[in-house]
Coordinates of C-alpha atoms in Angstrom, one line a residue:
M1 CA 0.2 0.0 0.0
K2 CA 1.3 3.2 -1.1
R3 CA 2.2 5.9 1.8
K4 CA -0.7 8.7 0.9
A5 CA -3.5 5.6 0.8
L6 CA -2.2 4.2 3.8
K7 CA -2.7 8.1 5.0
E8 CA -5.6 8.3 4.0
L9 CA -7.0 4.9 5.2
M10 CA -6.0 6.0 8.6
R11 CA -8.0 9.1 8.2
Q12 CA -10.9 7.7 7.8
A13 CA -10.3 5.1 10.7
V14 CA -9.6 7.8 13.1
G15 CA -13.5 9.4 11.8
N16 CA -15.4 5.7 11.9
V17 CA -13.0 4.7 15.2
L18 CA -14.9 8.5 17.0
I19 CA -18.2 8.7 15.8
N20 CA -19.0 5.0 16.1
T21 CA -17.7 5.5 19.7
E22 CA -19.9 7.6 20.5
L23 CA -23.2 6.3 19.4
N24 CA -22.4 3.2 20.7
A25 CA -20.8 4.3 24.0
E26 CA -23.3 2.6 26.3
A27 CA -23.2 -1.1 24.2
L28 CA -19.0 -0.4 24.4
K29 CA -19.0 0.1 27.9
K30 CA -19.5 -3.5 28.9
D31 CA -16.2 -4.1 27.5
I32 CA -13.6 -1.4 27.0
D33 CA -13.8 2.7 28.1
P34 CA -14.7 4.4 25.1
A35 CA -12.1 6.7 26.5
V36 CA -10.0 3.8 25.4
L37 CA -11.1 3.9 21.5
R38 CA -10.7 8.1 21.5
G39 CA -7.2 7.1 22.1
V40 CA -6.5 4.7 19.7
A41 CA -8.0 7.4 17.1
Y42 CA -6.0 9.9 18.8
G43 CA -2.7 8.5 18.0
M44 CA -4.3 6.8 14.7
A45 CA -4.5 10.7 13.9
V46 CA -0.9 11.3 14.8
A47 CA 0.4 8.6 13.2
P48 CA -0.1 9.9 9.4
V49 CA 2.2 13.1 10.4
L50 CA 4.7 10.9 11.9
M51 CA 5.7 9.3 8.6
D52 CA 6.7 12.1 6.9
E53 CA 9.4 12.6 9.9
E54 CA 12.7 11.9 9.8
P55 CA 13.1 9.7 12.5
I56 CA 13.1 10.8 15.6
E57 CA 14.0 10.4 19.4
F58 CA 10.9 8.9 21.3
D59 CA 12.0 10.5 24.0
R60 CA 9.6 12.1 27.4
D61 CA 9.4 16.0 25.3
F62 CA 7.7 13.6 22.2
L63 CA 5.7 11.8 24.7
A64 CA 4.5 15.1 26.3
V65 CA 3.9 16.7 23.2
I66 CA 1.6 13.5 22.3
I67 CA -0.1 13.8 25.6
A68 CA -1.1 17.2 25.3
Y69 CA -2.4 16.8 21.9
G70 CA -4.8 13.7 22.9
K71 CA -5.6 15.7 26.0
K72 CA -6.5 19.1 23.3
C73 CA -8.4 16.1 21.4
E74 CA -10.8 14.7 24.5
D75 CA -11.3 18.5 26.4
I76 CA -13.1 19.4 22.4
Y77 CA -15.1 16.0 22.1
A78 CA -16.0 16.6 26.3
E79 CA -17.2 20.5 24.6
N80 CA -18.4 19.3 21.6
G81 CA -18.6 15.7 20.8
A82 CA -17.1 13.4 18.1
V83 CA -17.9 15.7 14.8
A84 CA -16.2 18.4 16.5
T85 CA -12.9 16.5 16.6
I86 CA -13.2 14.9 13.5
S87 CA -13.7 18.2 12.4
K88 CA -10.5 19.6 14.3
L89 CA -8.2 16.4 13.6
Y90 CA -9.4 17.0 9.5
G91 CA -8.8 20.4 9.4
C92 CA -12.0 21.3 8.1
E93 CA -15.6 20.9 8.8
V94 CA -17.3 17.6 8.8
T95 CA -20.8 16.4 8.8
I96 CA -21.8 13.0 10.0
N97 CA -25.2 11.5 7.8
G98 CA -27.1 8.9 9.5

């Protein structure tokens, strides 16, 4: 799979995980905390950006940036839900049909 195709697949997956986690939060709570799935989605959102970087050292400072990114996403989610979070991650306004 080419890098561009993988990036688009990851982008779509992030949106799907976030919206489906929100829509199915009650059912998911039996097996997993929905916040864990949101964290996975945030990590998936970061991954394509890292693919363009030169090899980097994964140190405490780098980890702090990723944690801060996750916290910012969670703040947006808490205030406005999945659609606003997806919009922020994608860098454009999105709507969810369904």
